PDB file of C-alpha atoms and ligand atoms in Angstrom:
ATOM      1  CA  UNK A  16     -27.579 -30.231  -4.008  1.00 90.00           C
ATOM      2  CA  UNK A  17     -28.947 -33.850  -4.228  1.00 93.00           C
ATOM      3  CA  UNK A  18     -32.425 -34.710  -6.229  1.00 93.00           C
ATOM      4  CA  UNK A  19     -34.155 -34.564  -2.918  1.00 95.00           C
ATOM      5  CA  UNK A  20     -32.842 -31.270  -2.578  1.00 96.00           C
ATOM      6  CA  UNK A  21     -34.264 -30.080  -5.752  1.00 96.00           C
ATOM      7  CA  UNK A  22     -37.854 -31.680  -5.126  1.00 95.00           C
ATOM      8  CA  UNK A  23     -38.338 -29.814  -1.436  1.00 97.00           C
ATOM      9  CA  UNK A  24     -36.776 -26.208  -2.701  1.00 97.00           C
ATOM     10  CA  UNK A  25     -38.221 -26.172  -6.503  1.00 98.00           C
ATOM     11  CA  UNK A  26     -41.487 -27.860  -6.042  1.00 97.00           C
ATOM     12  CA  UNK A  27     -43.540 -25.660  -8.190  1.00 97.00           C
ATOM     13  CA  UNK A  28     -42.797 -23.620 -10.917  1.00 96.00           C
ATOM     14  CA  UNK A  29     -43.183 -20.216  -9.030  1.00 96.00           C
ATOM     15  CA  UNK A  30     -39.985 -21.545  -6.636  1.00 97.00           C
ATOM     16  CA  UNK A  31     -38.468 -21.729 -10.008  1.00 98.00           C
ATOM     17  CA  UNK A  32     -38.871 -18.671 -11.187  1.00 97.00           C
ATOM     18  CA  UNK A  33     -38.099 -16.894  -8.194  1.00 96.00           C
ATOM     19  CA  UNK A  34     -34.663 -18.115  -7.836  1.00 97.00           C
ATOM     20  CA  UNK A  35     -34.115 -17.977 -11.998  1.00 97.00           C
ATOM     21  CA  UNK A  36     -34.919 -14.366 -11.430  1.00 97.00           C
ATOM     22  CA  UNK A  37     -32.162 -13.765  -9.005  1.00 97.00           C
ATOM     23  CA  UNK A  38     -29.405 -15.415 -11.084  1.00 97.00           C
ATOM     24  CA  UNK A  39     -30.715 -13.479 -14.320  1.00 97.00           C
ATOM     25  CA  UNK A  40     -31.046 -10.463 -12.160  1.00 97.00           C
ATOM     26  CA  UNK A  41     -29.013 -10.375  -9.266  1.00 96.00           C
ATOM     27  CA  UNK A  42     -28.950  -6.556  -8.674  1.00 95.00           C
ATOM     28  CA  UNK A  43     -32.925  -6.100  -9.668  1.00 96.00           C
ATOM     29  CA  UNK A  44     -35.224  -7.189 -12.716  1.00 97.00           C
ATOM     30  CA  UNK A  45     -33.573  -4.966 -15.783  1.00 96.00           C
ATOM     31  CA  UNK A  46     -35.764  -4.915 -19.023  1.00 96.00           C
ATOM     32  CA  UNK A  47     -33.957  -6.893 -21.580  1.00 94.00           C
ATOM     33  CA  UNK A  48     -34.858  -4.537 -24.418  1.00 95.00           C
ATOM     34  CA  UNK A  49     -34.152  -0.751 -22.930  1.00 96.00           C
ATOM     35  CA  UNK A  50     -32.374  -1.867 -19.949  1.00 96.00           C
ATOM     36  CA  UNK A  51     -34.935   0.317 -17.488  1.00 97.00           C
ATOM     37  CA  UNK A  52     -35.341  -0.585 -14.043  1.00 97.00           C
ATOM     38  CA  UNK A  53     -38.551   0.560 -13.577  1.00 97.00           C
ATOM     39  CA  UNK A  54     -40.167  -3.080 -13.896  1.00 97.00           C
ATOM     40  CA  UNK A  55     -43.669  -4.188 -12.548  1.00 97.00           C
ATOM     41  CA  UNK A  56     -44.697  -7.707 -11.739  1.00 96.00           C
ATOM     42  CA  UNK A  57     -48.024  -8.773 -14.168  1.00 96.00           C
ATOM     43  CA  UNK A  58     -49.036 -11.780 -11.765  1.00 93.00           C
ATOM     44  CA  UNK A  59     -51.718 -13.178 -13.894  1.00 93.00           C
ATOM     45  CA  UNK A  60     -49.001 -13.355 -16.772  1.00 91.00           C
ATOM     46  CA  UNK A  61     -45.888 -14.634 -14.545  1.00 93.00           C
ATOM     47  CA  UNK A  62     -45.022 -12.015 -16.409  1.00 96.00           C
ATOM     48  CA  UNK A  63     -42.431  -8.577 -15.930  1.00 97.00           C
ATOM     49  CA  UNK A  64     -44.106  -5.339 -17.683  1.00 97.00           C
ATOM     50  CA  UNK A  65     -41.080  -2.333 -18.289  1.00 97.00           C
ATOM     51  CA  UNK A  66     -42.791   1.143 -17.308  1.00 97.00           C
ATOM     52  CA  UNK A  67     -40.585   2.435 -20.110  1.00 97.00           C
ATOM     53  CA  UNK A  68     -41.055   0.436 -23.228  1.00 97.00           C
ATOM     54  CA  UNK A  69     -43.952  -1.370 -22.162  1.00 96.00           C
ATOM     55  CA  UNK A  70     -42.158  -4.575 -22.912  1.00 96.00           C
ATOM     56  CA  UNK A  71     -43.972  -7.510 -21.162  1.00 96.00           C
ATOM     57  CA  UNK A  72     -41.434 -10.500 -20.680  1.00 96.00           C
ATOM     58  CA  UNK A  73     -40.432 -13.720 -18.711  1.00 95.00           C
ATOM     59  CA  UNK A  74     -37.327 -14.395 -16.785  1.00 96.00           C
ATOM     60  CA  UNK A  75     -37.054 -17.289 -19.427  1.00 95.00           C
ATOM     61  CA  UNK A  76     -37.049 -15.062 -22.467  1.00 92.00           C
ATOM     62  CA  UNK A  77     -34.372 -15.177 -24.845  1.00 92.00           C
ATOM     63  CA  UNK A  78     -32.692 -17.806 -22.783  1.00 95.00           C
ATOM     64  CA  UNK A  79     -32.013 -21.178 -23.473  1.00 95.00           C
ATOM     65  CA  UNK A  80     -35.441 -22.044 -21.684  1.00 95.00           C
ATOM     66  CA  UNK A  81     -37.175 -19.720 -24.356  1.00 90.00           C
ATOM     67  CA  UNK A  82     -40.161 -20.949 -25.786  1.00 87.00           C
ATOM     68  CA  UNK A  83     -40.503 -24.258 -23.587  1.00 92.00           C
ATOM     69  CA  UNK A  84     -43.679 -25.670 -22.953  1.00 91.00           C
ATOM     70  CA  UNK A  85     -41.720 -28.078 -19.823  1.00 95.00           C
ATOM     71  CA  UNK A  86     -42.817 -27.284 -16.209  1.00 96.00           C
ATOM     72  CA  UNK A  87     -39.632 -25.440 -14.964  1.00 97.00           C
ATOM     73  CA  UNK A  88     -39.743 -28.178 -12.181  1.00 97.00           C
ATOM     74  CA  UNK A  89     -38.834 -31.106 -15.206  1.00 97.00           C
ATOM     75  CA  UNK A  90     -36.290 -28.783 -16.109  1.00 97.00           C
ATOM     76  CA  UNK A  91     -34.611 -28.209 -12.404  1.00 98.00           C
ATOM     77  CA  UNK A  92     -34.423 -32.093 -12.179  1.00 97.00           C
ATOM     78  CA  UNK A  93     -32.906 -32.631 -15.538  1.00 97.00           C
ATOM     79  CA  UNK A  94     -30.585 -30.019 -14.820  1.00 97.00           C
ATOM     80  CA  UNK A  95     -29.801 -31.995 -11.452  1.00 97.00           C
ATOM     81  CA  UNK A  96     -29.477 -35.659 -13.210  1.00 96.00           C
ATOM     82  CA  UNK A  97     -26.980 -34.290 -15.726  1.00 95.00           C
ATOM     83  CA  UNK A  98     -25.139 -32.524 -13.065  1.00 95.00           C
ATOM     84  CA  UNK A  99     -24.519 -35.379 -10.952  1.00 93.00           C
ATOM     85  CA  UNK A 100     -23.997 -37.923 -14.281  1.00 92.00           C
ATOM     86  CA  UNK A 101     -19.814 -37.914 -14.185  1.00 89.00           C
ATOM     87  CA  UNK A 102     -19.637 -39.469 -17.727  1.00 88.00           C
ATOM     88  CA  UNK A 103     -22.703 -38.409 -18.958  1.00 90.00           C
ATOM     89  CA  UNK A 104     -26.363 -39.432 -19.320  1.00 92.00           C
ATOM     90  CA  UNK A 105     -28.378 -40.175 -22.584  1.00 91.00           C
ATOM     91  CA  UNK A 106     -31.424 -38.394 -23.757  1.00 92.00           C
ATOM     92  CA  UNK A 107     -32.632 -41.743 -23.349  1.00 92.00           C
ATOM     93  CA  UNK A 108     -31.636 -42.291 -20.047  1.00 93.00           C
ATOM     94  CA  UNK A 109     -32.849 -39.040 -19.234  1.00 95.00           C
ATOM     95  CA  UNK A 110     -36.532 -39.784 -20.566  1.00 96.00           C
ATOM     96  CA  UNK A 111     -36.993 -42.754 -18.461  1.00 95.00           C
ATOM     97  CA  UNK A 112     -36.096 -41.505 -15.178  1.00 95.00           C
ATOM     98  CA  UNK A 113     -38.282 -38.387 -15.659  1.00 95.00           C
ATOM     99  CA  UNK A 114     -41.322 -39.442 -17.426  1.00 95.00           C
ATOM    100  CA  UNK A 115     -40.932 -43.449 -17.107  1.00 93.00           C
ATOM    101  CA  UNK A 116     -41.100 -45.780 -20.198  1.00 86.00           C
ATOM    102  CA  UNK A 117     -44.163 -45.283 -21.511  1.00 85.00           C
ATOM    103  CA  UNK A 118     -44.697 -41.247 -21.195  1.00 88.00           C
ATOM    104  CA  UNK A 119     -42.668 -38.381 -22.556  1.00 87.00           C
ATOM    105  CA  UNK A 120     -40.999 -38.259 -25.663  1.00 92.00           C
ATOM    106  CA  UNK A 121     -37.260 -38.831 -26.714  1.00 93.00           C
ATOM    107  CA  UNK A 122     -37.054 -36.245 -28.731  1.00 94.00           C
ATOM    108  CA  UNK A 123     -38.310 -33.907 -26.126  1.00 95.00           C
ATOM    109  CA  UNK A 124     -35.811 -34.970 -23.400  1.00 95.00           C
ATOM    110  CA  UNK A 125     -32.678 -35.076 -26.600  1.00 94.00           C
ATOM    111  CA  UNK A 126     -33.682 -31.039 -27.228  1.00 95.00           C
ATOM    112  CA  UNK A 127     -33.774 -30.316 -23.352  1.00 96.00           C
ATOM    113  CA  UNK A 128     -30.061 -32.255 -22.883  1.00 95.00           C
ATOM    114  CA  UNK A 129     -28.853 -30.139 -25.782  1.00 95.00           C
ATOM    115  CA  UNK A 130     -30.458 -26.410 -24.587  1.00 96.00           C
ATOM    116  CA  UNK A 131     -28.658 -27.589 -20.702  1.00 96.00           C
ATOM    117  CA  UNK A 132     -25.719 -28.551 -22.843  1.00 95.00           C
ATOM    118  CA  UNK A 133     -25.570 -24.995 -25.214  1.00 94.00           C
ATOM    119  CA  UNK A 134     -25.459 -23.113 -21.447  1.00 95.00           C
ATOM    120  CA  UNK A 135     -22.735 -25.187 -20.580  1.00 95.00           C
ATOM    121  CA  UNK A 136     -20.951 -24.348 -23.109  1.00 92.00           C
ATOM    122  CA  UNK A 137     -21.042 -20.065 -22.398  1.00 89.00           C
ATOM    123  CA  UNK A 138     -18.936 -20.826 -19.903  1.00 89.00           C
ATOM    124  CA  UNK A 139     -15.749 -18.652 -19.265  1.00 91.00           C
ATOM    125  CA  UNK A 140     -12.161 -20.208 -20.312  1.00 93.00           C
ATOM    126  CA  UNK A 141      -9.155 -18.365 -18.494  1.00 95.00           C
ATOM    127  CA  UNK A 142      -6.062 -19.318 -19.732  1.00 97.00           C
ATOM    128  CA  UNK A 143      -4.190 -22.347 -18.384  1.00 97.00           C
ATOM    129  CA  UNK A 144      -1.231 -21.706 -16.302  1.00 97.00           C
ATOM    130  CA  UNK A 145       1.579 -23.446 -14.217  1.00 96.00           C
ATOM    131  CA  UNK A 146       2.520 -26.869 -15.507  1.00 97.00           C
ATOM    132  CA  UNK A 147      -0.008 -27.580 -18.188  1.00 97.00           C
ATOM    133  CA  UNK A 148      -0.267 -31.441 -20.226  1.00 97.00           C
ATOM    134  CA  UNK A 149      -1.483 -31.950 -23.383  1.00 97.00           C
ATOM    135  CA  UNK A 150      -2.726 -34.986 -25.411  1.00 96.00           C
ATOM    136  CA  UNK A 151      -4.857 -36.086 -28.473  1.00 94.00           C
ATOM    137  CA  UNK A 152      -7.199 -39.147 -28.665  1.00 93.00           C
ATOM    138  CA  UNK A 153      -9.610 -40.064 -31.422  1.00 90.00           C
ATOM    139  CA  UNK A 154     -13.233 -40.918 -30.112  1.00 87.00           C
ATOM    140  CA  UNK A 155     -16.309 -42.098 -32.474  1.00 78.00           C
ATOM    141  CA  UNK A 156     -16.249 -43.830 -35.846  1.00 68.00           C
ATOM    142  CA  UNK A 157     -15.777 -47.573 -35.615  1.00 57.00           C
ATOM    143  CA  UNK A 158     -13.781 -48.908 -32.188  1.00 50.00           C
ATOM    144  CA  UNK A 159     -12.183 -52.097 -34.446  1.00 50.00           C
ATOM    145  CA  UNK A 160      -8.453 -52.119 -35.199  1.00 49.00           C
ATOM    146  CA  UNK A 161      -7.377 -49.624 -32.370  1.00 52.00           C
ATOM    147  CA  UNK A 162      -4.732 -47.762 -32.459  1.00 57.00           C
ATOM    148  CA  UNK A 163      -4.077 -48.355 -36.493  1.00 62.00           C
ATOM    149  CA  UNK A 164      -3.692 -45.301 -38.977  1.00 66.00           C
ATOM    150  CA  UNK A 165      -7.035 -46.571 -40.567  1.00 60.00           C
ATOM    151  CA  UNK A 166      -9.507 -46.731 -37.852  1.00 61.00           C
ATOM    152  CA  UNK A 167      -8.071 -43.283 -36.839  1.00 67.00           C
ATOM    153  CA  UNK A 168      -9.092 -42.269 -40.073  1.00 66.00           C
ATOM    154  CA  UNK A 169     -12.704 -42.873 -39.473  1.00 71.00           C
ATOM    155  CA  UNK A 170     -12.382 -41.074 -35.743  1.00 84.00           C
ATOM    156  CA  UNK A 171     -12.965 -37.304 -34.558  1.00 90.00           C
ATOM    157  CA  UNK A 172      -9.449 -35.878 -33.337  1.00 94.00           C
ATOM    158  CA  UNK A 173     -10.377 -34.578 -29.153  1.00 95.00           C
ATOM    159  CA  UNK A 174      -7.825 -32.417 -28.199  1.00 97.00           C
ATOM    160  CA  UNK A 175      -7.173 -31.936 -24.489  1.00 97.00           C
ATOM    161  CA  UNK A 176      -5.517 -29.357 -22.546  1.00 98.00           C
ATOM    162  CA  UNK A 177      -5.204 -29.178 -18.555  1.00 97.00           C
ATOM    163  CA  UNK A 178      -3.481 -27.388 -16.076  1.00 97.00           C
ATOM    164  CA  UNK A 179      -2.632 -29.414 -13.714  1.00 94.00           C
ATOM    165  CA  UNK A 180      -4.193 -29.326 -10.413  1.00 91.00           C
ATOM    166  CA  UNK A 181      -6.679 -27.107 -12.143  1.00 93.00           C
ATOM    167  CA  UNK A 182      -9.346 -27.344 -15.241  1.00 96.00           C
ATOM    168  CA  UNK A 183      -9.125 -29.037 -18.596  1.00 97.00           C
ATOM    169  CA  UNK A 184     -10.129 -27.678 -22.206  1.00 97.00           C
ATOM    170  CA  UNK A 185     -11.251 -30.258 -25.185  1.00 97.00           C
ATOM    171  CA  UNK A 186     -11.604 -29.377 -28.513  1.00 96.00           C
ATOM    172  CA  UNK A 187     -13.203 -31.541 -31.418  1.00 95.00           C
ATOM    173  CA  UNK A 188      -9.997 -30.665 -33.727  1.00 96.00           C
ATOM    174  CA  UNK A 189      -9.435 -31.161 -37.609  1.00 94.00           C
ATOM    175  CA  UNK A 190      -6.206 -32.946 -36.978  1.00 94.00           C
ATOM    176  CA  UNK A 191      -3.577 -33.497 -34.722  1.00 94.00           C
ATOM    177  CA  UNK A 192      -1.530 -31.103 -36.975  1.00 96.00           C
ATOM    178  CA  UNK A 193       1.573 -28.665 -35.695  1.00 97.00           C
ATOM    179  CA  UNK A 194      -0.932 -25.858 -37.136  1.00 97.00           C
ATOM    180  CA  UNK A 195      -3.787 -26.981 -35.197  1.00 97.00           C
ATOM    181  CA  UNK A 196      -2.070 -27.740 -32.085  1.00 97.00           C
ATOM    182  CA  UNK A 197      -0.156 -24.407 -32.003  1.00 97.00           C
ATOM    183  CA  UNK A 198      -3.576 -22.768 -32.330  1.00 97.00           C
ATOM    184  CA  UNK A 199      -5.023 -24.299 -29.708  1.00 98.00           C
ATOM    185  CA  UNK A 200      -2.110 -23.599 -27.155  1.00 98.00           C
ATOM    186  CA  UNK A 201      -2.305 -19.627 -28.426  1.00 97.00           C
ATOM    187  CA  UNK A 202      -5.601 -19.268 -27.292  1.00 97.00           C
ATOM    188  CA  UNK A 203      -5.715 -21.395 -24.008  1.00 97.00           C
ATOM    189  CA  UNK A 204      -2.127 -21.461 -22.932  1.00 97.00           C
ATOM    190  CA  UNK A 205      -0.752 -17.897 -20.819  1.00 96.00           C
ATOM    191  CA  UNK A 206       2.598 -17.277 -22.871  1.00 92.00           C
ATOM    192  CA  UNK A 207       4.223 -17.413 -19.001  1.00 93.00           C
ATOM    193  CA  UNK A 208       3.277 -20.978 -18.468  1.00 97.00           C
ATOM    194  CA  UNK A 209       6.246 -22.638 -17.044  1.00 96.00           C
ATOM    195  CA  UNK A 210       5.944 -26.274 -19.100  1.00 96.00           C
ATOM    196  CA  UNK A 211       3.919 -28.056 -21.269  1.00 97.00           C
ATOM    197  CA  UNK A 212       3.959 -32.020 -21.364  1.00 97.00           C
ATOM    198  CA  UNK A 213       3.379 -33.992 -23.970  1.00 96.00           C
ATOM    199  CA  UNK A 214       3.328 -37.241 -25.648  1.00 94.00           C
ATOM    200  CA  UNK A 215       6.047 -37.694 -28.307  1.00 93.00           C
ATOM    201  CA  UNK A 216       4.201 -36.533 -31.235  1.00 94.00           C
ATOM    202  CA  UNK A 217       6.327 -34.933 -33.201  1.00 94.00           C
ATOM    203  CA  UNK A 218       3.795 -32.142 -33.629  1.00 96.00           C
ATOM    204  CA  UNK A 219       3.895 -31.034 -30.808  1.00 96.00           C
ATOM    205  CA  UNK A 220       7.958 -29.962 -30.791  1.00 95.00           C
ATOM    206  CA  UNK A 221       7.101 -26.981 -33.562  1.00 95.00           C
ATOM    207  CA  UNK A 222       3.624 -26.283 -32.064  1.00 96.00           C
ATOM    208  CA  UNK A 223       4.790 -25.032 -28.724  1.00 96.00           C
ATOM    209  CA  UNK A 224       7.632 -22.826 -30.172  1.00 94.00           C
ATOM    210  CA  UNK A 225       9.613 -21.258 -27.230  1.00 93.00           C
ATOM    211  CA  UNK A 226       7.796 -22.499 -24.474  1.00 95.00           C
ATOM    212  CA  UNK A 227       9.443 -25.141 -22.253  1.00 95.00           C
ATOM    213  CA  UNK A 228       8.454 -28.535 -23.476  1.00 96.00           C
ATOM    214  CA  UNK A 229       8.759 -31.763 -21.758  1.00 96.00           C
ATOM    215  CA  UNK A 230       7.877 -35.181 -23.525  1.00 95.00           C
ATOM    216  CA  UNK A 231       7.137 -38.831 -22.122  1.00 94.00           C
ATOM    217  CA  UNK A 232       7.587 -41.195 -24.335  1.00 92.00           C
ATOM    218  CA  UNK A 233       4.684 -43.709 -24.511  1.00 88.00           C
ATOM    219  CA  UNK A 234       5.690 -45.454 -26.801  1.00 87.00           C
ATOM    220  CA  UNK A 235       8.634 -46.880 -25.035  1.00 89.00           C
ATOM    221  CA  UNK A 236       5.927 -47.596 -21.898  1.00 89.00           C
ATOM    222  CA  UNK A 237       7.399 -44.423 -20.242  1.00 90.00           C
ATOM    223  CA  UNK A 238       4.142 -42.376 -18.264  1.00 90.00           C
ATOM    224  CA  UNK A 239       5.901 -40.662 -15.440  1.00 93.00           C
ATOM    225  CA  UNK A 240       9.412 -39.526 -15.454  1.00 91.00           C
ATOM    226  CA  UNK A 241      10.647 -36.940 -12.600  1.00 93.00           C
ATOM    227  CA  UNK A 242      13.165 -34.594 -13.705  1.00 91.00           C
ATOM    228  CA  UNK A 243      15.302 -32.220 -10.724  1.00 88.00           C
ATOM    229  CA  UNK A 244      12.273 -33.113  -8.463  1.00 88.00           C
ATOM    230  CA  UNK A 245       9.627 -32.186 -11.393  1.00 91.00           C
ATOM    231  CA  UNK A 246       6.481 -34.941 -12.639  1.00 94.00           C
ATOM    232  CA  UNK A 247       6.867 -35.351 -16.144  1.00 95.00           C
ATOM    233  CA  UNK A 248       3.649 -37.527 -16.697  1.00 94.00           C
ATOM    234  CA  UNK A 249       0.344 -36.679 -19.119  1.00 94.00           C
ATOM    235  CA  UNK A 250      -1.778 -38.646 -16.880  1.00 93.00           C
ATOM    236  CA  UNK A 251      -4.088 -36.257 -15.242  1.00 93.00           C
ATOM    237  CA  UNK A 252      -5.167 -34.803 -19.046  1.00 95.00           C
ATOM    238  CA  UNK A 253      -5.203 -38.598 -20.009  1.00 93.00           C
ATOM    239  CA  UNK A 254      -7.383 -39.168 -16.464  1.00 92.00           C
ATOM    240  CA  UNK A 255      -9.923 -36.393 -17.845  1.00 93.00           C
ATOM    241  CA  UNK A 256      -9.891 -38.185 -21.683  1.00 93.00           C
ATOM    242  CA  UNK A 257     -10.442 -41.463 -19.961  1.00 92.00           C
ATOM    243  CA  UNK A 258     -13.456 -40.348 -18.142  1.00 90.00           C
ATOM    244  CA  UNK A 259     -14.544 -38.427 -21.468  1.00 90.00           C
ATOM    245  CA  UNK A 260     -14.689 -41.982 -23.342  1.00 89.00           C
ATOM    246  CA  UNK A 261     -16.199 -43.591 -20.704  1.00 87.00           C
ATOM    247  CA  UNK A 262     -19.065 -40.759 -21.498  1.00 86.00           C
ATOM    248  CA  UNK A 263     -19.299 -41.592 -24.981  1.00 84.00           C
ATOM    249  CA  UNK A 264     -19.214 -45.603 -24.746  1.00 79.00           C
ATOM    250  CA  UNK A 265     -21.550 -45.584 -21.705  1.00 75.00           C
ATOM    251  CA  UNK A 266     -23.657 -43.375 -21.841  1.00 75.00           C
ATOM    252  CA  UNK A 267     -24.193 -41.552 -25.403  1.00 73.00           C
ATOM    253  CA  UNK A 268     -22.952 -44.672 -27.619  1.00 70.00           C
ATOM    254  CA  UNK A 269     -22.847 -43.129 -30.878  1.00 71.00           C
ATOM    255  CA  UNK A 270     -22.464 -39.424 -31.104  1.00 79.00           C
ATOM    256  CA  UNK A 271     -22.076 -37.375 -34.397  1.00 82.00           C
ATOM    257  CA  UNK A 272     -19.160 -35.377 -35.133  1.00 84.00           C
ATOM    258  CA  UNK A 273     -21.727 -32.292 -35.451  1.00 87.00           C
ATOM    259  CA  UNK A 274     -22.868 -32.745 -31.894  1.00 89.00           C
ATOM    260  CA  UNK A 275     -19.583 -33.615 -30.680  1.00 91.00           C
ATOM    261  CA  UNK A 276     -18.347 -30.101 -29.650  1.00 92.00           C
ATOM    262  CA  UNK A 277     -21.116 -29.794 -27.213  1.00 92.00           C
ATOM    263  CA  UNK A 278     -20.796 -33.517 -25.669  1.00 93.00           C
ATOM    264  CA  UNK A 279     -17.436 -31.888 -24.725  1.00 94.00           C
ATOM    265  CA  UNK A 280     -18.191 -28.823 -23.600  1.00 95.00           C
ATOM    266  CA  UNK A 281     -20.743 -30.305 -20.971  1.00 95.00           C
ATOM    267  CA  UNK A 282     -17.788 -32.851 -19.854  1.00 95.00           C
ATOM    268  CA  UNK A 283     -15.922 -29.900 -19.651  1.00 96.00           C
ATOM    269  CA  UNK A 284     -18.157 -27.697 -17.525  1.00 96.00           C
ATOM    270  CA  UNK A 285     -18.608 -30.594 -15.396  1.00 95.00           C
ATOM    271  CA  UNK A 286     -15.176 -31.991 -14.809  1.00 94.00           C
ATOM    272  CA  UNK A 287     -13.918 -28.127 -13.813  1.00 95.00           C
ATOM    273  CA  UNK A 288     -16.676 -28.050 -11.150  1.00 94.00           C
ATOM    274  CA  UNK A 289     -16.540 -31.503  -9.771  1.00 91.00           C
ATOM    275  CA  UNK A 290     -15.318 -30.171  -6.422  1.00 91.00           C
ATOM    276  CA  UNK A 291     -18.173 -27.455  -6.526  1.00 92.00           C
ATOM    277  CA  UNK A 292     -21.423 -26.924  -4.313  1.00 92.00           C
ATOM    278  CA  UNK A 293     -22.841 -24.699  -6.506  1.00 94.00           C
ATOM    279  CA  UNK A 294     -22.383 -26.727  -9.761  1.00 95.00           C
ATOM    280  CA  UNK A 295     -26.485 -26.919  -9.992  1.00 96.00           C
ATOM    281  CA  UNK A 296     -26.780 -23.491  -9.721  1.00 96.00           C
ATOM    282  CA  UNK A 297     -23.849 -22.446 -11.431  1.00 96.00           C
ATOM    283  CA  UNK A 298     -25.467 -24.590 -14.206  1.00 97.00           C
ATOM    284  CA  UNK A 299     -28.718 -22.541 -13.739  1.00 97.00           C
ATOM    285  CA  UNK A 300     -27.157 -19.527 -13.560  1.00 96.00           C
ATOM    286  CA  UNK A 301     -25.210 -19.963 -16.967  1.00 96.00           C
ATOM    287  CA  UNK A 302     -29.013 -21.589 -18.350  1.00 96.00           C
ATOM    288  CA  UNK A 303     -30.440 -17.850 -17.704  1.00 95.00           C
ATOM    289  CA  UNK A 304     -27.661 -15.679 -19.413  1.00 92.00           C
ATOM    290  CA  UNK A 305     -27.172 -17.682 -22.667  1.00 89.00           C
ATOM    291  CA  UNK A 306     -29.010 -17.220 -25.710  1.00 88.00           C
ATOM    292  CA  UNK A 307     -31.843 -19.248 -26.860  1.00 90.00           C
ATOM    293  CA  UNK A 308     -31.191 -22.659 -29.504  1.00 91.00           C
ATOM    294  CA  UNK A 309     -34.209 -23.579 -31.701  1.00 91.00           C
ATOM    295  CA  UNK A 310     -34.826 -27.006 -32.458  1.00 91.00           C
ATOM    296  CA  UNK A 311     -34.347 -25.725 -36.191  1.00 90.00           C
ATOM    297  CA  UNK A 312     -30.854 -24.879 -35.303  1.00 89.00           C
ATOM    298  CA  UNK A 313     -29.689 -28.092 -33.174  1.00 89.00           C
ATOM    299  CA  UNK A 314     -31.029 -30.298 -36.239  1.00 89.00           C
ATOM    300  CA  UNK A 315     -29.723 -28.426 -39.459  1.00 87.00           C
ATOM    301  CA  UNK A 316     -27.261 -30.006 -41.486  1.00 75.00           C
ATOM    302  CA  UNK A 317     -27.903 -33.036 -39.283  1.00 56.00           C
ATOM    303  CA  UNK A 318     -24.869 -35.834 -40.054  1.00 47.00           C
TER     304      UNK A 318
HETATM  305 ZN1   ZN B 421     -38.055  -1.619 -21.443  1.00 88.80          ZN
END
């Protein structure tokens, strides 16, 4: 699906609906509150009335697009743009291709980015299988005096997990702990995985108990090592954290830790479907099944 794409099949808001209503509903229009089936269409409204419970509702209620006063066509091509953005684009960005310099407001396109971004995030996570690598970086907080224990200090801990050949998992951790780490490979790792690779951080040895464990060691400039015919290398997790930073230095310069989890759920979504046709829709498709954010919710507790 390319931009032009989106223009000619979702030119007006009625194309819109029409094919949000099949991904919400793809075996018939159900009423959200009784679940009936016996649903009439209220054209004047763009509206769905339930013979049942006489509930009157939108395809976009109590999803994501609840509430919005945005054409649905706006929000087709911002859906596109961040699709297509590998490492990311900025509300900012965002504003100015849609509405231009002087029209629209940043605060409108920031909200949209973030409701796009909260669908993202619904998606599913199977567990990670086969040969799996694992790694830790530190993005945000001051860039000066890399690498050193202090300017780690001041950085968010990104945990990332991939299988390799397949998808990768981050997760905005609270260290780079045994405890933590173990967690994290519980709940994303199959307990039949047949090796995980690491860095060697000692934290990692206790974290992935009896599982076969494979280290490179970086610190002795040692990336890919084969072993009876086996690749013992973290590079395709570190190819997915390189991209990752690229997102945050390019295109979202300064991101705060509270927002961080969902910067890294849409890299996430994307980098898993980057060899997908139907990443628009399947972006579309997650937009109509998850549940509404307020603005009062994105912006509580700002940091
Ligand atoms: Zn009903």
């Amino acid at each position: 699906m390319t931009l032009l794409d989106v223009q000619r099949l979702f030119d007006t808001d009625d194309r819109c609906r029409e094919a949000l209503v099949k991904l919400r509903w793809p075996s018939g229009v159900e009423c959200p509150r009784c679940y009936s089936k016996r649903i009439s269409w209220i054209k004047a409204n763009k509206q769905f009335d339930c013979s049942d419970c006489e509930y009157h509702f939108s395809v976009t209620a109590g999803t994501v697009f609840n509430d919005s006063h945005l054409p649905l066509t706006i929000w087709f091509t911002a859906v596109l743009l961040l699709c297509e953005a590998k490492k990311g684009m900025s509300a900012l960005q965002l504003k100015r291709t849609i509405w231009g310099l002087n029209r629209g407001s940043y605060k409108t396109a920031w909200y949209l980015c973030h409701r796009i971004r909260a669908a993202m995030k619904e998606a599913d996570r199977p567990m990670l299988d086969g040969t799996v690598e694992m790694d830790e970086t530190y993005v945000g907080g001051r860039m000066k005096g890399h690498g050193s224990k202090a300017a780690k200090a001041a950085k968010e801990v990104v945990i990332g997990i991939r299988q390799r050949g397949g998808d990768v998992r981050f997760f905005h951790a609270e260290d780079a702990k045994s405890g933590t780490l173990q967690k994290y490979i519980t709940e994303n790792v199959s307990a039949d995985v047949d090796v995980i690779i690491t860095d060697t951080l000692q934290a990692y040895k206790s974290a992935v108990g009896e599982i076969e464990h494979k280290t490179v060691n970086h610190m002795a400039q040692e990336y890919v090592r084969y072993e009876d015919g086996a690749c013992i290398t973290t590079n395709t997790v570190e190819s997915a954290f390189s991209l990752l930073k690229r997102g945050i230095v390019g295109s979202w310069h300064k991101i705060s830790a509270k927002h961080l989890p969902s910067y890294l759920a849409e890299m996430e979504f994307r980098f898993n479907r980057r060899n997908r046709h139907d990443l628009f829709i399947d972006t579309l498709r997650h937009m109509v099944t998850a549940n509404p954010l307020t603005f009062e919710e994105l912006t509580k507790d700002a940091v």
